[in-house]
Amino acid sequence: MSRKRSISFYHKALEMLPGGVNSPVRAFKAIGIPPLFIDRAKGSRIWDVDGNEYIDYVGSWGPMILGHAHPKVVAALKRAVLKGTSFGAPTPLEVELAARVKKAFPSMELVRMVSSGTEAVMSAIRVARGYTGRDKIIKFEGCYHGHGDSLLVKAGSGATTFGVPDSLGVPEDLARHTLTAVYNNLESVKGLVSQYPGQIACIIVEPVAGNMGVIAPERGFLEGLRKICDEEGILLLFDEVITGFRVAYGGAQELYGIRADLTCLGKIIGGGLPVGVYGGRERIMEKVSPLGGVYQAGTLSGNPLAMTAGIETLDLLRSKKAYPDLEKKTSYLVENISISAEEKGIPLCINHATGMFTLFFTEGPVRDYRSAKTSDTNRFARFFTEMMKEGIYLPPSQFEAWFVSLAHTQKDLDRTIEACDHAFNAICSNE
Ligand code: KE4
């Protein structure tokens, strides 16, 4: 497998982009080899610039739930682009996408389109502070909510991968308003709430964590957060940028039957184009300009091409009865990969939710940031490299989720399981 062209593009990129990338986790730093430069993708497959083909479990970090370049999405975009790419004015398309989001998430009585998950979360935090008049927020160690200043405190995803969960450049005066609790530990939340009575604007949570690797909420955790928020006048903010339209059409709110006060969405709702959405109860969202005093704006918010890709994607997800299929594929992979690791005596803990899963190279259980961090990241790096040789493209970090799409075929799944088998043998033999 030649990677010559990837490496030459990487060297050129290093002269132009910090670390040669436009988002840190893509740099393969946790793996210790130059990143692949991608040429194209179709369905479950992705090709690098050297022509190597892979079965793709990154799926652009979640958006490509239908698979890459779905013909109906491509056709809709081709029609849309001929009408112009951006107007900076309202269009019927944003009303169409908003209607679909509201139908899927009844708690989102009013929604606002933005251009990324980060922008959605930053804006929702500002709304929570503006609505409650309180400054502090509670987040969970290891959860990642984009790179907004208030959220880069004990953050997950790339921040954990690089061991910089607290970013430089975030003023201490701001960071002190971000309190961190332990995922799946309601006592840690209650402790903070009693320490700062009447000062906490919201609790932000990934209702199924994806950025420490996948960690599902234990029974009673989300319900407990809802109860604390109701008792203390705190807003419950679900960051469903990953889980929205992934774990269920109505996200974790549908799956667990918990109503959030504010919700953030991203990834899938743009169908691969830049979209973020935040929204919630009408009386809260009425604080947002031009109705209220919380300002937020964006040149490309509601961009017609992004709206088009999002509408097509959601309509295909709704019509396809996608979720039983995704769940079946995910369970099949998890069960068979577990068997393979067990046969080889490799300590492995696999956590999964519909359409997403993580192989933690540790005994487990993995139920929070601390237990996730017991994973053997060197062993993961060797596993990643072996899987790449086998033609499987994985998220280049132990603390991310593998994403399954509707385009992954039974043949893809069986090939993936066989590749894991070979990779497990390889990492055992050269240890
Ligand atoms: P973006 O700004 O990257 O669109 O969304 C930020 C975000 C917000 N909330 C959650 C739960 C998220 O997972 C994310 C972004 N996810 C990462 C991967 N875990 C994006 C990949 C990257 O940073 O390159």
mmCIF file with all atom_site columns, N, CA and C in Angstrom, residues 11 17 27 33 40 51 68 89 133 142 183 188 194 199 286 296 313 339 350 371 375 389 399-400 424 428:
data_model
loop_
_atom_site.group_PDB
_atom_site.id
_atom_site.type_symbol
_atom_site.label_atom_id
_atom_site.label_alt_id
_atom_site.label_comp_id
_atom_site.label_asym_id
_atom_site.label_entity_id
_atom_site.label_seq_id
_atom_site.pdbx_PDB_ins_code
_atom_site.Cartn_x
_atom_site.Cartn_y
_atom_site.Cartn_z
_atom_site.occupancy
_atom_site.B_iso_or_equiv
_atom_site.pdbx_formal_charge
_atom_site.auth_seq_id
_atom_site.auth_comp_id
_atom_site.auth_asym_id
_atom_site.auth_atom_id
_atom_site.pdbx_PDB_model_num
ATOM 1  N N  . HIS A 1 11  ? 3.336   17.052  3.608  1.00 0.00 ? 11  HIS A N  1
ATOM 2  C CA . HIS A 1 11  ? 4.488   17.956  3.745  1.00 0.00 ? 11  HIS A CA 1
ATOM 3  C C  . HIS A 1 11  ? 4.149   19.356  3.227  1.00 0.00 ? 11  HIS A C  1
ATOM 4  N N  . LEU A 1 17  ? -0.725  24.955  7.012  1.00 0.00 ? 17  LEU A N  1
ATOM 5  C CA . LEU A 1 17  ? -1.761  24.773  8.051  1.00 0.00 ? 17  LEU A CA 1
ATOM 6  C C  . LEU A 1 17  ? -1.098  24.287  9.333  1.00 0.00 ? 17  LEU A C  1
ATOM 7  N N  . ALA A 1 27  ? -4.915  14.845  12.371 1.00 0.00 ? 27  ALA A N  1
ATOM 8  C CA . ALA A 1 27  ? -3.460  14.819  12.127 1.00 0.00 ? 27  ALA A CA 1
ATOM 9  C C  . ALA A 1 27  ? -2.851  13.456  12.450 1.00 0.00 ? 27  ALA A C  1
ATOM 10 N N  . ILE A 1 33  ? 1.706   8.460   12.735 1.00 0.00 ? 33  ILE A N  1
ATOM 11 C CA . ILE A 1 33  ? 2.072   8.372   11.296 1.00 0.00 ? 33  ILE A CA 1
ATOM 12 C C  . ILE A 1 33  ? 1.401   9.538   10.562 1.00 0.00 ? 33  ILE A C  1
ATOM 13 N N  . ARG A 1 40  ? -11.765 10.776  -2.577 1.00 0.00 ? 40  ARG A N  1
ATOM 14 C CA . ARG A 1 40  ? -13.206 10.674  -2.822 1.00 0.00 ? 40  ARG A CA 1
ATOM 15 C C  . ARG A 1 40  ? -13.797 9.604   -1.925 1.00 0.00 ? 40  ARG A C  1
ATOM 16 N N  . GLY A 1 51  ? -4.989  6.105   -4.119 1.00 0.00 ? 51  GLY A N  1
ATOM 17 C CA . GLY A 1 51  ? -5.884  5.109   -4.711 1.00 0.00 ? 51  GLY A CA 1
ATOM 18 C C  . GLY A 1 51  ? -6.200  3.940   -3.819 1.00 0.00 ? 51  GLY A C  1
ATOM 19 N N  . HIS A 1 68  ? -21.545 7.831   1.915  1.00 0.00 ? 68  HIS A N  1
ATOM 20 C CA . HIS A 1 68  ? -21.043 8.994   1.179  1.00 0.00 ? 68  HIS A CA 1
ATOM 21 C C  . HIS A 1 68  ? -21.751 9.151   -0.175 1.00 0.00 ? 68  HIS A C  1
ATOM 22 N N  . ALA A 1 89  ? -30.258 35.860  3.087  1.00 0.00 ? 89  ALA A N  1
ATOM 23 C CA . ALA A 1 89  ? -31.671 36.247  3.264  1.00 0.00 ? 89  ALA A CA 1
ATOM 24 C C  . ALA A 1 89  ? -32.459 34.964  3.542  1.00 0.00 ? 89  ALA A C  1
ATOM 25 N N  . GLY A 1 133 ? -29.950 34.630  33.781 1.00 0.00 ? 133 GLY A N  1
ATOM 26 C CA . GLY A 1 133 ? -29.214 35.690  34.477 1.00 0.00 ? 133 GLY A CA 1
ATOM 27 C C  . GLY A 1 133 ? -28.116 35.119  35.356 1.00 0.00 ? 133 GLY A C  1
ATOM 28 N N  . GLY A 1 142 ? -14.515 15.026  30.148 1.00 0.00 ? 142 GLY A N  1
ATOM 29 C CA . GLY A 1 142 ? -14.433 14.096  29.006 1.00 0.00 ? 142 GLY A CA 1
ATOM 30 C C  . GLY A 1 142 ? -15.462 14.341  27.939 1.00 0.00 ? 142 GLY A C  1
ATOM 31 N N  . TYR A 1 183 ? -19.263 12.100  34.700 1.00 0.00 ? 183 TYR A N  1
ATOM 32 C CA . TYR A 1 183 ? -20.340 11.484  33.931 1.00 0.00 ? 183 TYR A CA 1
ATOM 33 C C  . TYR A 1 183 ? -20.874 10.253  34.681 1.00 0.00 ? 183 TYR A C  1
ATOM 34 N N  . SER A 1 188 ? -21.845 13.937  42.114 1.00 0.00 ? 188 SER A N  1
ATOM 35 C CA . SER A 1 188 ? -20.872 14.992  41.750 1.00 0.00 ? 188 SER A CA 1
ATOM 36 C C  . SER A 1 188 ? -21.609 16.238  41.259 1.00 0.00 ? 188 SER A C  1
ATOM 37 N N  . SER A 1 194 ? -25.011 22.382  45.204 1.00 0.00 ? 194 SER A N  1
ATOM 38 C CA . SER A 1 194 ? -25.155 22.919  46.575 1.00 0.00 ? 194 SER A CA 1
ATOM 39 C C  . SER A 1 194 ? -24.038 23.912  46.885 1.00 0.00 ? 194 SER A C  1
ATOM 40 N N  . GLN A 1 199 ? -26.572 29.950  41.136 1.00 0.00 ? 199 GLN A N  1
ATOM 41 C CA . GLN A 1 199 ? -25.579 30.565  40.237 1.00 0.00 ? 199 GLN A CA 1
ATOM 42 C C  . GLN A 1 199 ? -25.408 29.804  38.927 1.00 0.00 ? 199 GLN A C  1
ATOM 43 N N  . GLU A 1 286 ? -37.149 32.881  22.901 1.00 0.00 ? 286 GLU A N  1
ATOM 44 C CA . GLU A 1 286 ? -37.614 34.238  22.598 1.00 0.00 ? 286 GLU A CA 1
ATOM 45 C C  . GLU A 1 286 ? -36.617 35.293  23.092 1.00 0.00 ? 286 GLU A C  1
ATOM 46 N N  . GLN A 1 296 ? -26.927 36.789  18.465 1.00 0.00 ? 296 GLN A N  1
ATOM 47 C CA . GLN A 1 296 ? -26.239 35.700  17.737 1.00 0.00 ? 296 GLN A CA 1
ATOM 48 C C  . GLN A 1 296 ? -26.586 35.888  16.278 1.00 0.00 ? 296 GLN A C  1
ATOM 49 N N  . THR A 1 313 ? -31.318 14.310  3.577  1.00 0.00 ? 313 THR A N  1
ATOM 50 C CA . THR A 1 313 ? -30.810 13.287  4.501  1.00 0.00 ? 313 THR A CA 1
ATOM 51 C C  . THR A 1 313 ? -31.880 12.882  5.512  1.00 0.00 ? 313 THR A C  1
ATOM 52 N N  . ILE A 1 339 ? -16.062 -11.304 20.553 1.00 0.00 ? 339 ILE A N  1
ATOM 53 C CA . ILE A 1 339 ? -15.698 -12.741 20.557 1.00 0.00 ? 339 ILE A CA 1
ATOM 54 C C  . ILE A 1 339 ? -14.243 -12.916 20.114 1.00 0.00 ? 339 ILE A C  1
ATOM 55 N N  . ILE A 1 350 ? -16.172 -2.961  24.845 1.00 0.00 ? 350 ILE A N  1
ATOM 56 C CA . ILE A 1 350 ? -16.833 -2.253  23.741 1.00 0.00 ? 350 ILE A CA 1
ATOM 57 C C  . ILE A 1 350 ? -18.143 -1.663  24.248 1.00 0.00 ? 350 ILE A C  1
ATOM 58 N N  . SER A 1 371 ? -12.330 6.027   33.826 1.00 0.00 ? 371 SER A N  1
ATOM 59 C CA . SER A 1 371 ? -12.220 4.623   33.393 1.00 0.00 ? 371 SER A CA 1
ATOM 60 C C  . SER A 1 371 ? -11.847 4.565   31.907 1.00 0.00 ? 371 SER A C  1
ATOM 61 N N  . SER A 1 375 ? -7.499  3.102   29.235 1.00 0.00 ? 375 SER A N  1
ATOM 62 C CA . SER A 1 375 ? -7.267  2.380   27.978 1.00 0.00 ? 375 SER A CA 1
ATOM 63 C C  . SER A 1 375 ? -5.807  2.478   27.559 1.00 0.00 ? 375 SER A C  1
ATOM 64 N N  . LYS A 1 389 ? -3.907  -1.192  7.306  1.00 0.00 ? 389 LYS A N  1
ATOM 65 C CA . LYS A 1 389 ? -3.295  -2.135  6.340  1.00 0.00 ? 389 LYS A CA 1
ATOM 66 C C  . LYS A 1 389 ? -4.347  -3.111  5.814  1.00 0.00 ? 389 LYS A C  1
ATOM 67 N N  . PHE A 1 399 ? -10.279 7.802   21.856 1.00 0.00 ? 399 PHE A N  1
ATOM 68 C CA . PHE A 1 399 ? -11.395 8.508   22.505 1.00 0.00 ? 399 PHE A CA 1
ATOM 69 C C  . PHE A 1 399 ? -12.385 9.096   21.509 1.00 0.00 ? 399 PHE A C  1
ATOM 70 N N  . GLU A 1 400 ? -12.715 8.281   20.506 1.00 0.00 ? 400 GLU A N  1
ATOM 71 C CA . GLU A 1 400 ? -13.716 8.690   19.509 1.00 0.00 ? 400 GLU A CA 1
ATOM 72 C C  . GLU A 1 400 ? -14.633 7.511   19.238 1.00 0.00 ? 400 GLU A C  1
ATOM 73 N N  . PHE A 1 424 ? -5.869  -8.048  15.785 1.00 0.00 ? 424 PHE A N  1
ATOM 74 C CA . PHE A 1 424 ? -5.643  -8.528  17.160 1.00 0.00 ? 424 PHE A CA 1
ATOM 75 C C  . PHE A 1 424 ? -4.460  -9.486  17.186 1.00 0.00 ? 424 PHE A C  1
ATOM 76 N N  . CYS A 1 428 ? -0.852  -8.828  19.123 1.00 0.00 ? 428 CYS A N  1
ATOM 77 C CA . CYS A 1 428 ? -0.408  -9.760  20.174 1.00 0.00 ? 428 CYS A CA 1
ATOM 78 C C  . CYS A 1 428 ? 0.978   -10.289 19.829 1.00 0.00 ? 428 CYS A C  1
#
